[in-house]
Short mmCIF file of N, CA, C and O in Angstrom, two decimals:
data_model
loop_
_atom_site.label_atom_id
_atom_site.label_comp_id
_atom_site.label_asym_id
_atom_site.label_seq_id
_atom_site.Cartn_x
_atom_site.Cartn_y
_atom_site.Cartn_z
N UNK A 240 8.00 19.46 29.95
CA UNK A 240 8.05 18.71 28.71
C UNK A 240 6.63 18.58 28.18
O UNK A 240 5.67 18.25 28.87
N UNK A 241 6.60 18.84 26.98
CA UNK A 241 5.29 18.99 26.12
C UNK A 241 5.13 17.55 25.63
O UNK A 241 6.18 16.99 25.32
N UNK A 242 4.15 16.94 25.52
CA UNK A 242 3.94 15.80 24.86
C UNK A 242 2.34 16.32 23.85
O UNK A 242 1.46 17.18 23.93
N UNK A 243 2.68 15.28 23.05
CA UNK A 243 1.04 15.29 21.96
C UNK A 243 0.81 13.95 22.14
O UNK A 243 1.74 13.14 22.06
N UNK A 244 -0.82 13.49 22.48
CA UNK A 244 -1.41 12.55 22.66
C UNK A 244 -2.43 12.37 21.44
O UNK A 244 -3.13 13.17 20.81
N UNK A 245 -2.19 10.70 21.35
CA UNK A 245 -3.21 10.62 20.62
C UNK A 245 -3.86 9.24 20.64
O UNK A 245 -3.28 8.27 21.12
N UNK A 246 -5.07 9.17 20.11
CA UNK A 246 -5.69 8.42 20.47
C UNK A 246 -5.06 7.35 20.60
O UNK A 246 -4.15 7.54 19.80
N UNK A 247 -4.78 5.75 21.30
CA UNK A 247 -4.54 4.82 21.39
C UNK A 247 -5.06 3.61 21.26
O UNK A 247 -4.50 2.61 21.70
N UNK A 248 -6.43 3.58 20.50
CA UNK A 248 -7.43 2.67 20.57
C UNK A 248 -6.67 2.24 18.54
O UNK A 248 -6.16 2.88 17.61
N UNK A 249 -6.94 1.28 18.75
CA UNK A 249 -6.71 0.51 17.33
C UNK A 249 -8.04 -0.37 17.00
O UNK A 249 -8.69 -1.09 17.75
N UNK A 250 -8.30 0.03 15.20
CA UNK A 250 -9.20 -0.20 14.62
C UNK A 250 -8.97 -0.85 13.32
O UNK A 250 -8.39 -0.29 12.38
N UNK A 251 -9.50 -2.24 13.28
CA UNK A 251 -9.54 -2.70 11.76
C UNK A 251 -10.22 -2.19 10.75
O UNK A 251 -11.29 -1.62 10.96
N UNK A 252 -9.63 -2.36 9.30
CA UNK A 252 -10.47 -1.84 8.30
C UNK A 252 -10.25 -3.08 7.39
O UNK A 252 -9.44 -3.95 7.07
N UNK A 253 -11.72 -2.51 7.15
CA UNK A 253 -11.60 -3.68 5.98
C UNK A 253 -12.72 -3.17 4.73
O UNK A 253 -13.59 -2.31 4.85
N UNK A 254 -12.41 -3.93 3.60
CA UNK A 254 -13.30 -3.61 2.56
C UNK A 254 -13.65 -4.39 1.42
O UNK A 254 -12.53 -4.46 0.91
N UNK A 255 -14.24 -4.90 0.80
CA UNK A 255 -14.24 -5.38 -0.54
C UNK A 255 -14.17 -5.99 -1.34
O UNK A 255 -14.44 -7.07 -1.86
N UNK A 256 -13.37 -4.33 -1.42
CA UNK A 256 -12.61 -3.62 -2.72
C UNK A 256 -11.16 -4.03 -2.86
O UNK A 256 -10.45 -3.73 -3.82
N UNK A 257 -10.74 -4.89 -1.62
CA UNK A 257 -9.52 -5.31 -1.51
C UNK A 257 -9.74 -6.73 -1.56
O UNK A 257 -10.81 -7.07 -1.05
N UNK A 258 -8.57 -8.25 -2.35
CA UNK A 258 -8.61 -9.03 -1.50
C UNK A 258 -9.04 -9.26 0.13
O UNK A 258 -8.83 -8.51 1.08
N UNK A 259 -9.66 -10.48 0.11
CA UNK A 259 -10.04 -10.88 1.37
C UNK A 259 -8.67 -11.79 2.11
O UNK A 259 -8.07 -12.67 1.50
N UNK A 260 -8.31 -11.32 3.62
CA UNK A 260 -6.96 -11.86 4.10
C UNK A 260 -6.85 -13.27 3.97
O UNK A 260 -7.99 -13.73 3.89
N UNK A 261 -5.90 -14.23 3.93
CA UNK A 261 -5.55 -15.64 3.43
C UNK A 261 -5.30 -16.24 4.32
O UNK A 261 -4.87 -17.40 4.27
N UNK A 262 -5.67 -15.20 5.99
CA UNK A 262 -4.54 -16.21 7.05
C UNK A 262 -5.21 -15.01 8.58
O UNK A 262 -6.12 -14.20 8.45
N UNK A 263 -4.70 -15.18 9.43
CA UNK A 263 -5.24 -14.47 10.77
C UNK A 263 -4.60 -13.17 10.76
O UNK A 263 -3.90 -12.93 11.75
N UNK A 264 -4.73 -12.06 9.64
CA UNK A 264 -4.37 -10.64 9.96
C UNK A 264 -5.91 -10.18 9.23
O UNK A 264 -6.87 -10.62 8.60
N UNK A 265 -5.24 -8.75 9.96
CA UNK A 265 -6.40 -8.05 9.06
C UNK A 265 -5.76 -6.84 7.59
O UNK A 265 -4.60 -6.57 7.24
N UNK A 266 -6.62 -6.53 7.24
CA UNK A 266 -5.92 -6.14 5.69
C UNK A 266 -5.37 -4.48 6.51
O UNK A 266 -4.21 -4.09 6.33
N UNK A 267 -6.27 -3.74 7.28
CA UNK A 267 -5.69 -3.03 7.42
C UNK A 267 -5.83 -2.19 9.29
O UNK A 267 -6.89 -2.13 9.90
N UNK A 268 -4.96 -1.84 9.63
CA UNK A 268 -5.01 -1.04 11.09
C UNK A 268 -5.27 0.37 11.21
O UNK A 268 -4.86 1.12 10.32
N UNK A 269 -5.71 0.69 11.89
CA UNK A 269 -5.97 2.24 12.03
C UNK A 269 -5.44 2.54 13.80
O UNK A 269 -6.08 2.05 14.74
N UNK A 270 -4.14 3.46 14.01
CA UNK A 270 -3.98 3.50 15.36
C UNK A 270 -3.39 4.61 15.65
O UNK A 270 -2.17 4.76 15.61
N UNK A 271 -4.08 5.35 15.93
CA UNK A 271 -4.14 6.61 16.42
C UNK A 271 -3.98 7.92 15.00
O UNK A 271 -5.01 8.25 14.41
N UNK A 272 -2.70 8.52 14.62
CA UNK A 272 -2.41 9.36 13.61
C UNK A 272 -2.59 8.02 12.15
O UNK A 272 -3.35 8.17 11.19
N UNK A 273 -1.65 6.77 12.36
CA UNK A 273 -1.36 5.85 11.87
C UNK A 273 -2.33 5.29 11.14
O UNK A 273 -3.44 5.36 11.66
N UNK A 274 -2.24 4.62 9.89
CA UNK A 274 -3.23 3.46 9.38
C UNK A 274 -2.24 2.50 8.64
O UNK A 274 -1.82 2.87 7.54
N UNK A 275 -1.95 1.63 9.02
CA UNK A 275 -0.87 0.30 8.37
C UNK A 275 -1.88 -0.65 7.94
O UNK A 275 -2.87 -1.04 8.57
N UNK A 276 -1.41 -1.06 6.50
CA UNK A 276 -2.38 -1.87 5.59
C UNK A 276 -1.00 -3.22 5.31
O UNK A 276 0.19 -3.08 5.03
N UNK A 277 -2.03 -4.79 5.58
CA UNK A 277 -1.33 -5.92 5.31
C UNK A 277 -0.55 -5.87 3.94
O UNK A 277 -0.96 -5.07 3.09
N UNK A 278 0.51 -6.62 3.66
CA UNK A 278 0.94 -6.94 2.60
C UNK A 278 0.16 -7.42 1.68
O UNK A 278 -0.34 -8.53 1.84
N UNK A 279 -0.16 -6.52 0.31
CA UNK A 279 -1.25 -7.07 -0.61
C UNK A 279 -0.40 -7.43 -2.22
O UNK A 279 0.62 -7.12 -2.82
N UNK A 280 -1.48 -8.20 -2.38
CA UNK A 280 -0.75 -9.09 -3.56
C UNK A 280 -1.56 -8.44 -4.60
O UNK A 280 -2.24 -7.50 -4.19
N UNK A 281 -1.71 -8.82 -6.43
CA UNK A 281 -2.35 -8.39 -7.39
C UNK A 281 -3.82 -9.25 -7.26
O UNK A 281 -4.40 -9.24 -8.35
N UNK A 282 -4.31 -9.74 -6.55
CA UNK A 282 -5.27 -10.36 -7.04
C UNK A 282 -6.57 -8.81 -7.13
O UNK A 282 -6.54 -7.67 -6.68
N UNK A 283 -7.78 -9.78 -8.09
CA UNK A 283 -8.99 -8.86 -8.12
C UNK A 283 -9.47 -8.97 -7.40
O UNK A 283 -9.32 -10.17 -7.19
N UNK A 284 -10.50 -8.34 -6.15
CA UNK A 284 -10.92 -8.34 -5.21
C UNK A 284 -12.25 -9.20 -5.49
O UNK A 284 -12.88 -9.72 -4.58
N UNK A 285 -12.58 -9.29 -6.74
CA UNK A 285 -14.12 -9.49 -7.36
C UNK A 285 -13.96 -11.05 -7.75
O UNK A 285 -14.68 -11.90 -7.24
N UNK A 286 -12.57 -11.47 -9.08
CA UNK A 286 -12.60 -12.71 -9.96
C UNK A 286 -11.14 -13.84 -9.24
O UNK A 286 -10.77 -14.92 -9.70
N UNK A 287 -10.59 -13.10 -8.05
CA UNK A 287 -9.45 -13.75 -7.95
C UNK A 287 -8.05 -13.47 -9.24
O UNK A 287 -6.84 -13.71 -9.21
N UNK A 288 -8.94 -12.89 -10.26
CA UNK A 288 -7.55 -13.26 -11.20
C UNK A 288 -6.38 -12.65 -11.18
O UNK A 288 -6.74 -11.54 -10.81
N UNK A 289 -5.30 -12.59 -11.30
CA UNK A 289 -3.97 -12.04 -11.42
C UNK A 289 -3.65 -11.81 -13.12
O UNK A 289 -3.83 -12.66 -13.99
N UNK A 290 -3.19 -10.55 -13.29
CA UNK A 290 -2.25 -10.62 -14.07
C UNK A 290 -0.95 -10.96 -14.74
O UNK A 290 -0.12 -11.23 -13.87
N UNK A 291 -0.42 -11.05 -16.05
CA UNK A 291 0.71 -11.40 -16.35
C UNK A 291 1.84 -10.88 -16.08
O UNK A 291 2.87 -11.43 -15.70
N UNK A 292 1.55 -9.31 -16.38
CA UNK A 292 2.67 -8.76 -16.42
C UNK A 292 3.28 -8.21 -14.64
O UNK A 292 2.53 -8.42 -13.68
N UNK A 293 4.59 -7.58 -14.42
CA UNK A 293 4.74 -6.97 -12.86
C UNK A 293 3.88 -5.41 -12.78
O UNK A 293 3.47 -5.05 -11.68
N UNK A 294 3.61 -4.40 -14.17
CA UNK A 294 3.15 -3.28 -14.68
C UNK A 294 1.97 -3.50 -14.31
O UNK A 294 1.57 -2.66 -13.50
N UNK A 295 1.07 -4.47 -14.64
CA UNK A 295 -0.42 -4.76 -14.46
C UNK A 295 -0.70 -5.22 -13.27
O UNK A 295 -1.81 -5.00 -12.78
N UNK A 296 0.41 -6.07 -12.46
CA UNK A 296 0.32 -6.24 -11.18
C UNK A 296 0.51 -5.07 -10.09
O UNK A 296 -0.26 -4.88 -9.14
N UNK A 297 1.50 -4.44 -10.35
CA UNK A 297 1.90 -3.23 -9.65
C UNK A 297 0.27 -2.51 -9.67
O UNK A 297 -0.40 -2.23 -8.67
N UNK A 298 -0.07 -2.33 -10.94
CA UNK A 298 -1.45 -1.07 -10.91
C UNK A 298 -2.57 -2.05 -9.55
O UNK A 298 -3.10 -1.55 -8.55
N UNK A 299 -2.60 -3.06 -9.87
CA UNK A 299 -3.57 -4.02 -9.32
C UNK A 299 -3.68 -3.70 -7.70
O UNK A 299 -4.65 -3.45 -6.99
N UNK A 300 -1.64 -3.88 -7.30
CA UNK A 300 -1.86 -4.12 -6.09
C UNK A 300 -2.07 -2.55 -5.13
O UNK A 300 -2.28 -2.46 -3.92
N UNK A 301 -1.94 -1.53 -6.08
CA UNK A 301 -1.93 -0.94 -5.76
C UNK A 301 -3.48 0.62 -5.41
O UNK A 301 -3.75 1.75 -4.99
N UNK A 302 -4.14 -1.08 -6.25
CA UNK A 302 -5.54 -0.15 -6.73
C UNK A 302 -6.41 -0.83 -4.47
O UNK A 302 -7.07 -0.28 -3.60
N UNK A 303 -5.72 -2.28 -4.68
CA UNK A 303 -6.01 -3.15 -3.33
C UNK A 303 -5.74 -1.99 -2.32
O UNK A 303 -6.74 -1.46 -1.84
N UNK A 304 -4.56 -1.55 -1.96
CA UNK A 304 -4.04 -0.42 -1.28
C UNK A 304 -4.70 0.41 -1.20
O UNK A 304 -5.30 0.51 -0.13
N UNK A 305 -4.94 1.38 -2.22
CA UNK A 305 -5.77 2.59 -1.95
C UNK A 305 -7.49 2.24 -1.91
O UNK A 305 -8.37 3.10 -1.87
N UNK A 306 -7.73 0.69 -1.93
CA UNK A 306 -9.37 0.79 -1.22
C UNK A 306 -9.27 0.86 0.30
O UNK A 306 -9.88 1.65 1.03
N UNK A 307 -8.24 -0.26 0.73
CA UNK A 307 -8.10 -0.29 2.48
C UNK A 307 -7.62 1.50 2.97
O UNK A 307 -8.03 1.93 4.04
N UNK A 308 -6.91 2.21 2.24
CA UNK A 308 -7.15 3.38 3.34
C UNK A 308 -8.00 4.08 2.82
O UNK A 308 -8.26 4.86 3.74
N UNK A 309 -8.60 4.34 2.04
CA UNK A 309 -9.60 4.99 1.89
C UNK A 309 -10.91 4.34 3.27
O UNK A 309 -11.49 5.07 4.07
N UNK A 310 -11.03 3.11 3.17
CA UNK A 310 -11.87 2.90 4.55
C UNK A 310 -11.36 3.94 5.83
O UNK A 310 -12.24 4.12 6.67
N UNK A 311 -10.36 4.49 6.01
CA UNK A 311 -9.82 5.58 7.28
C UNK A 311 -9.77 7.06 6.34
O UNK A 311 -9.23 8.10 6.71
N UNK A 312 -10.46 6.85 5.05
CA UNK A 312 -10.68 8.30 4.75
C UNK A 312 -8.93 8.91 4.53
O UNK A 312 -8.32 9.66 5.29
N UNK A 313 -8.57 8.44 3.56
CA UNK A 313 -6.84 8.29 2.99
C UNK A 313 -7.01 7.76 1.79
O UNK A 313 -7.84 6.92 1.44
N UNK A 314 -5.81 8.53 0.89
CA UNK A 314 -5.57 7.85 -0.06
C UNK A 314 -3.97 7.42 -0.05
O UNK A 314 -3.47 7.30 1.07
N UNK A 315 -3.20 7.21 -1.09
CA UNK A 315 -1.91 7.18 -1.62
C UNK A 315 -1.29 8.49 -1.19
O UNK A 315 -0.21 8.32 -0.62
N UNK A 316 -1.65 9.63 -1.29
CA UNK A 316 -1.26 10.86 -1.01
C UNK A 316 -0.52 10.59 0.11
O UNK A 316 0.68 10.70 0.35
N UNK A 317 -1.63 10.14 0.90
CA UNK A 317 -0.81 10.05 2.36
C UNK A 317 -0.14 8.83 3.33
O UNK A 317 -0.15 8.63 4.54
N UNK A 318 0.51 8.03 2.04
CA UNK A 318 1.33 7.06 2.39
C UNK A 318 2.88 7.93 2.50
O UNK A 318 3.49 8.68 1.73
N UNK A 319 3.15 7.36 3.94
CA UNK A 319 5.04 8.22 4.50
C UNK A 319 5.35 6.87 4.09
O UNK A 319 6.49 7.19 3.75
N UNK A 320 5.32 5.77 3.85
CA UNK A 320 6.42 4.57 3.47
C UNK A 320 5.86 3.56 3.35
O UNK A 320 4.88 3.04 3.90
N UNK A 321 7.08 3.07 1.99
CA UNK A 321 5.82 1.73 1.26
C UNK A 321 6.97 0.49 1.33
O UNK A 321 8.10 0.69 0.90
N UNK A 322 6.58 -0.85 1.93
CA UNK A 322 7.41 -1.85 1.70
C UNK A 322 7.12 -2.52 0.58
O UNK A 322 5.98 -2.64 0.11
N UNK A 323 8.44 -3.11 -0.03
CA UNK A 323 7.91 -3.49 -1.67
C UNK A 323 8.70 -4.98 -1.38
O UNK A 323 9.70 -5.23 -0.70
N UNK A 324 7.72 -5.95 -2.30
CA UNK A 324 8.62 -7.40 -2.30
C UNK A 324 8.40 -7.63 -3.67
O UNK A 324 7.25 -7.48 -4.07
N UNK A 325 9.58 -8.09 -4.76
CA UNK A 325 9.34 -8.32 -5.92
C UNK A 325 10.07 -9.73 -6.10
O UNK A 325 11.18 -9.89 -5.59
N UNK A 326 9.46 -10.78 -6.84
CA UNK A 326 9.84 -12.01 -6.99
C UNK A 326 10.68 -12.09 -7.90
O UNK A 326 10.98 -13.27 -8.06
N UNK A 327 11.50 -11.06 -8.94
CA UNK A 327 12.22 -11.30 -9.69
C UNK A 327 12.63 -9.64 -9.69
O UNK A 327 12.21 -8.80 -10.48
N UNK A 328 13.40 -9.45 -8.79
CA UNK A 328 13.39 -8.26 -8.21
C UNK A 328 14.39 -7.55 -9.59
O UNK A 328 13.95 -6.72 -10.38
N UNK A 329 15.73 -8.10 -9.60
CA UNK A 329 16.64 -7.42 -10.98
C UNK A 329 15.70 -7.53 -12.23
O UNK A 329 16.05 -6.69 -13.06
N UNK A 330 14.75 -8.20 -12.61
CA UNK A 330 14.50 -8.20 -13.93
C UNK A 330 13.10 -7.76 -14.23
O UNK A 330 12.51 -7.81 -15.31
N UNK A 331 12.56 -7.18 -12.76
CA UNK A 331 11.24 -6.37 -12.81
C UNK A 331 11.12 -4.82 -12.09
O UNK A 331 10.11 -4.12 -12.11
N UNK A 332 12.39 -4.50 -11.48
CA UNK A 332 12.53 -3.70 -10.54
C UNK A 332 11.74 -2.39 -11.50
O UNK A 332 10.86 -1.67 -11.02
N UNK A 333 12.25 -2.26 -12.92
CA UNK A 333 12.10 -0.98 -13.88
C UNK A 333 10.34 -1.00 -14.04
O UNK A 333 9.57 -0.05 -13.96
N UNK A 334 10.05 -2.39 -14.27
CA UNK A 334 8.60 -2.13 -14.95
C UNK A 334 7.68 -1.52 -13.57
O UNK A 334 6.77 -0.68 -13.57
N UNK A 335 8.19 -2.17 -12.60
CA UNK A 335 7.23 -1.82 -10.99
C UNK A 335 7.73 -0.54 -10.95
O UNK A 335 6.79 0.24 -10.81
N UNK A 336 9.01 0.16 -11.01
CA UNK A 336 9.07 1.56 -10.63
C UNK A 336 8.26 2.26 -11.36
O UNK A 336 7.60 3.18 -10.88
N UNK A 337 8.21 1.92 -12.64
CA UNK A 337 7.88 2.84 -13.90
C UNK A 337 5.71 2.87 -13.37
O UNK A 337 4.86 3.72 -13.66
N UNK A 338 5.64 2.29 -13.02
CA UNK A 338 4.28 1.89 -12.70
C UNK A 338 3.94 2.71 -10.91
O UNK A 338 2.93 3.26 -10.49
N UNK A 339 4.96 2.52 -10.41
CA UNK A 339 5.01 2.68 -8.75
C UNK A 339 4.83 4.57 -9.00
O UNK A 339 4.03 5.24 -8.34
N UNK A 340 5.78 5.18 -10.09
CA UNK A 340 5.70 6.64 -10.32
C UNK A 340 4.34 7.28 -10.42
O UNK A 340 3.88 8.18 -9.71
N UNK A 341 3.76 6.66 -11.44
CA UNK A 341 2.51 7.08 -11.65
C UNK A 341 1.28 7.10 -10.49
O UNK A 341 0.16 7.57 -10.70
N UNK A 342 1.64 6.59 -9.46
CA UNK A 342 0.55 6.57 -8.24
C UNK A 342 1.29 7.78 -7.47
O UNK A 342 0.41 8.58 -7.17
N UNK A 343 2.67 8.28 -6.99
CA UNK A 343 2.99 9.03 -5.97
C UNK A 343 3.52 10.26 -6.65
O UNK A 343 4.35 10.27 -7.56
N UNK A 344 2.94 11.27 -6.11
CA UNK A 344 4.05 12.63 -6.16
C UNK A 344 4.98 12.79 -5.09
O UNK A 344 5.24 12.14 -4.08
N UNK A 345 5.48 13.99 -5.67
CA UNK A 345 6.54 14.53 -4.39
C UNK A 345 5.92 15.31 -3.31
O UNK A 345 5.38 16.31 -3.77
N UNK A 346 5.83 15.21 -2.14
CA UNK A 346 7.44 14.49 -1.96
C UNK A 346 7.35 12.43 -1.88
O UNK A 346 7.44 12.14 -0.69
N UNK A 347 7.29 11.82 -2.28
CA UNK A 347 6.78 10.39 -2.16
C UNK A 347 7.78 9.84 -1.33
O UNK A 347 8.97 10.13 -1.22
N UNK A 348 6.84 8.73 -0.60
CA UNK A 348 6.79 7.84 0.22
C UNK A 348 8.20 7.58 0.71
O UNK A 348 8.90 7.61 -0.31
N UNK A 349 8.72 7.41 1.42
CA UNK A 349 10.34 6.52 1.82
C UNK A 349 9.76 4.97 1.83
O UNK A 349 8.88 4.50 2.56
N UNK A 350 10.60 4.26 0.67
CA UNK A 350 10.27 2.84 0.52
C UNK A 350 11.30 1.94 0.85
O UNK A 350 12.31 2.41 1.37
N UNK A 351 11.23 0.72 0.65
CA UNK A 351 12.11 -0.33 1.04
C UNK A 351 11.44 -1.39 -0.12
O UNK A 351 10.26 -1.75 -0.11
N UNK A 352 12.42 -1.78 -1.08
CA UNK A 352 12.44 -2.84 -1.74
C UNK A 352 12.91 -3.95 -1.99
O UNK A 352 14.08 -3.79 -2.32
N UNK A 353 12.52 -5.43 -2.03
CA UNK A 353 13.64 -6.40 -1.70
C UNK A 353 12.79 -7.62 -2.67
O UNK A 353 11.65 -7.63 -3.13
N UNK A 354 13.63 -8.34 -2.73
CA UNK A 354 13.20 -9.60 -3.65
C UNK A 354 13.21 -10.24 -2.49
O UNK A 354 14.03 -10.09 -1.57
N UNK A 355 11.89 -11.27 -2.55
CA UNK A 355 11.43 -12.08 -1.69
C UNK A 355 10.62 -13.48 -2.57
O UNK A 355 9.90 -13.41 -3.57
N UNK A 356 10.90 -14.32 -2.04
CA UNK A 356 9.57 -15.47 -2.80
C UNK A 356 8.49 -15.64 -2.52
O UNK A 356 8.09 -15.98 -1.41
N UNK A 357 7.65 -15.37 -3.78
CA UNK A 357 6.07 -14.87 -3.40
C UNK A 357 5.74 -16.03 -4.05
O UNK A 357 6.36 -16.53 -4.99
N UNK A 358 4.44 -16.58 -3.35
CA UNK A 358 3.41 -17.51 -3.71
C UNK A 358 2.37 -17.05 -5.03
O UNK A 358 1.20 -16.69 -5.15
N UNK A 359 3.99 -17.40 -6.26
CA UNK A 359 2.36 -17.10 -7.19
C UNK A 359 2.10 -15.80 -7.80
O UNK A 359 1.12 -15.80 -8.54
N UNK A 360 2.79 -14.59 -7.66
CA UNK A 360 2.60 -13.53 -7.65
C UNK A 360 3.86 -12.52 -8.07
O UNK A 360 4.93 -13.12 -8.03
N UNK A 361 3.96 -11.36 -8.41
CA UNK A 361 5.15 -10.92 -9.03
C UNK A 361 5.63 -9.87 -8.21
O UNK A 361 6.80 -9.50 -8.26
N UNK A 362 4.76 -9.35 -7.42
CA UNK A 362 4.87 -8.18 -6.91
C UNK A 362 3.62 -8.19 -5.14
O UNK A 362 2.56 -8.82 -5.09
N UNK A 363 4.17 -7.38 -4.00
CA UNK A 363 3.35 -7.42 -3.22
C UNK A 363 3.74 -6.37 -2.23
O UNK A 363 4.81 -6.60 -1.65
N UNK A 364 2.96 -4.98 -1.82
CA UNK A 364 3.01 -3.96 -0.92
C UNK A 364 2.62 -4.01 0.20
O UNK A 364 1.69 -4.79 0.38
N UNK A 365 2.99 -3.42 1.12
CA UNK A 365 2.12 -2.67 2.48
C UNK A 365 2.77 -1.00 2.48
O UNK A 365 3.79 -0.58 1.94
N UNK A 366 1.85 -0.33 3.23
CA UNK A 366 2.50 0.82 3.57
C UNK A 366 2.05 1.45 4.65
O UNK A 366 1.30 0.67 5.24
N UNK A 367 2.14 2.59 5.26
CA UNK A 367 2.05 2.85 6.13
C UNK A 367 1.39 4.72 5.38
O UNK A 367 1.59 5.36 4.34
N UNK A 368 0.61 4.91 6.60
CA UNK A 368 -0.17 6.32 5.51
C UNK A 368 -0.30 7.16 6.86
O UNK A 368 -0.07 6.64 7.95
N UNK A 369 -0.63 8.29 6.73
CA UNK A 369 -0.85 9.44 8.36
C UNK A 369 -1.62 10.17 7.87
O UNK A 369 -1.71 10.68 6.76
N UNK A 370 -2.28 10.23 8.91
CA UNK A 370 -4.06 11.32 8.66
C UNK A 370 -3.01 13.11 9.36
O UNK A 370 -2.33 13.14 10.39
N UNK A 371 -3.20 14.12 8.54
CA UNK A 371 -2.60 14.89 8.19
C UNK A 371 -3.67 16.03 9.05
O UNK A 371 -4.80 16.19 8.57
N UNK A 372 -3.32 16.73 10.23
CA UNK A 372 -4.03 17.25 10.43
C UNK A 372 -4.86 18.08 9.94
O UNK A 372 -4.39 18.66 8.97
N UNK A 373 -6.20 18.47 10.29
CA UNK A 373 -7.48 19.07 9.52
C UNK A 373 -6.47 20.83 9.72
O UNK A 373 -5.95 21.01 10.82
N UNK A 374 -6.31 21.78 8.79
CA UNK A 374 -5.76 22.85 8.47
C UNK A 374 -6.82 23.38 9.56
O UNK A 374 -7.90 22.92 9.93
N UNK A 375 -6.03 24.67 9.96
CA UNK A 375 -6.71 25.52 10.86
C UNK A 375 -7.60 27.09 10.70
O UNK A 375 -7.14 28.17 10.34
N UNK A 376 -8.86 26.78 11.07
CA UNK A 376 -9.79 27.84 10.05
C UNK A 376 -9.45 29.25 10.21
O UNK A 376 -9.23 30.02 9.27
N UNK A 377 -9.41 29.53 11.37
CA UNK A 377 -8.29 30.48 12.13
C UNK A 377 -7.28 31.17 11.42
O UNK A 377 -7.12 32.38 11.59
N UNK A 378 -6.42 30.35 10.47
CA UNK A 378 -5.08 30.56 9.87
C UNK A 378 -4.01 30.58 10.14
O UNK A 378 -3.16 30.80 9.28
#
C-alpha cells in the first residue's frame, strides 16, 4: 500500500490586510497541503468600517480572505470550499452570489450556505484552499 505524506507541522498566518481576530483563533492555518482561514466578516482591516450593502460586504469579506492566503502564497484560485453565513439569507442570497461569481472561475469552490445570526454584519466566509503541486520540469 502506497501512501503520500505530508508535512504535519501546522502554521499560523496572519496579516494586516485582514481584520485582526475578536476572540482566541487565529485568522488563518496552514497544515500540510491545507491552509483553512477563520470565519471573516466585512470589516476594513485599516478603519473598522463596514459597509451597507451584502454586494459591498461580500467584495470586502472577500478581499479579508484573499490577504490571509496569500500569506501561504494562495489566492482564491485555490480555494476547494467556501462556507458562507448570510444574516438575511432569502433576501440577500442573489446580491452575495452575484458578487461571490465575480471572485471564482470554474471549476469553483464546493460551498455551503446557510443563514445564521451575525453580530452586526450581513455576510461572513471561511474556506479552505490547497497548495497545488509545483508542475513537473521534466514533463
Amino acid at each position: 500500500m502506497t501512501t503520500h505524506a505530508h508535512p504535519t507541522t501546522r502554521r499560523a498566518l496572519s496579516t494586516e490586510r485582514a481584520p485582526a481576530p475578536a476572540g482566541g483563533y487565529s485568522q488563518g492555518i496552514a497544515a500540510g497541503p491545507y491552509v483553512f482561514t477563520s470565519g471573516f466578516g466585512p470589516q476594513d482591516p485599516e478603519t473598522g468600517a463596514v459597509a451597507d450593502t451584502v454586494e459591498e460586504q461580500t467584495r470586502q469579506v472577500l478581499r479579508n480572505v484573499r490577504s490571509v492566503l496569500e500569506e501561504a502564497g494562495l489566492g482564491l484560485a485555490d480555494v476547494v470550499k467556501a462556507t458562507v453565513h448570510l444574516q438575511h439569507l432569502h433576501r440577500d442570497f442573489a446580491g452575495f452570489d452575484r458578487v461571490y461569481r465575480e471572485h471564482f472561475s470554474d471549476p469553483r469552490p464546493v460551498r455551503t450556505t446557510v443563514g445564521s445570526d451575525l453580530m452586526n454584519i450581513l455576510v461572513e466566509i471561511d474556506v479552505v484552499a490547497l497548495h497545488r503541486p509545483a508542475p513537473d520540469p521534466a514533463g
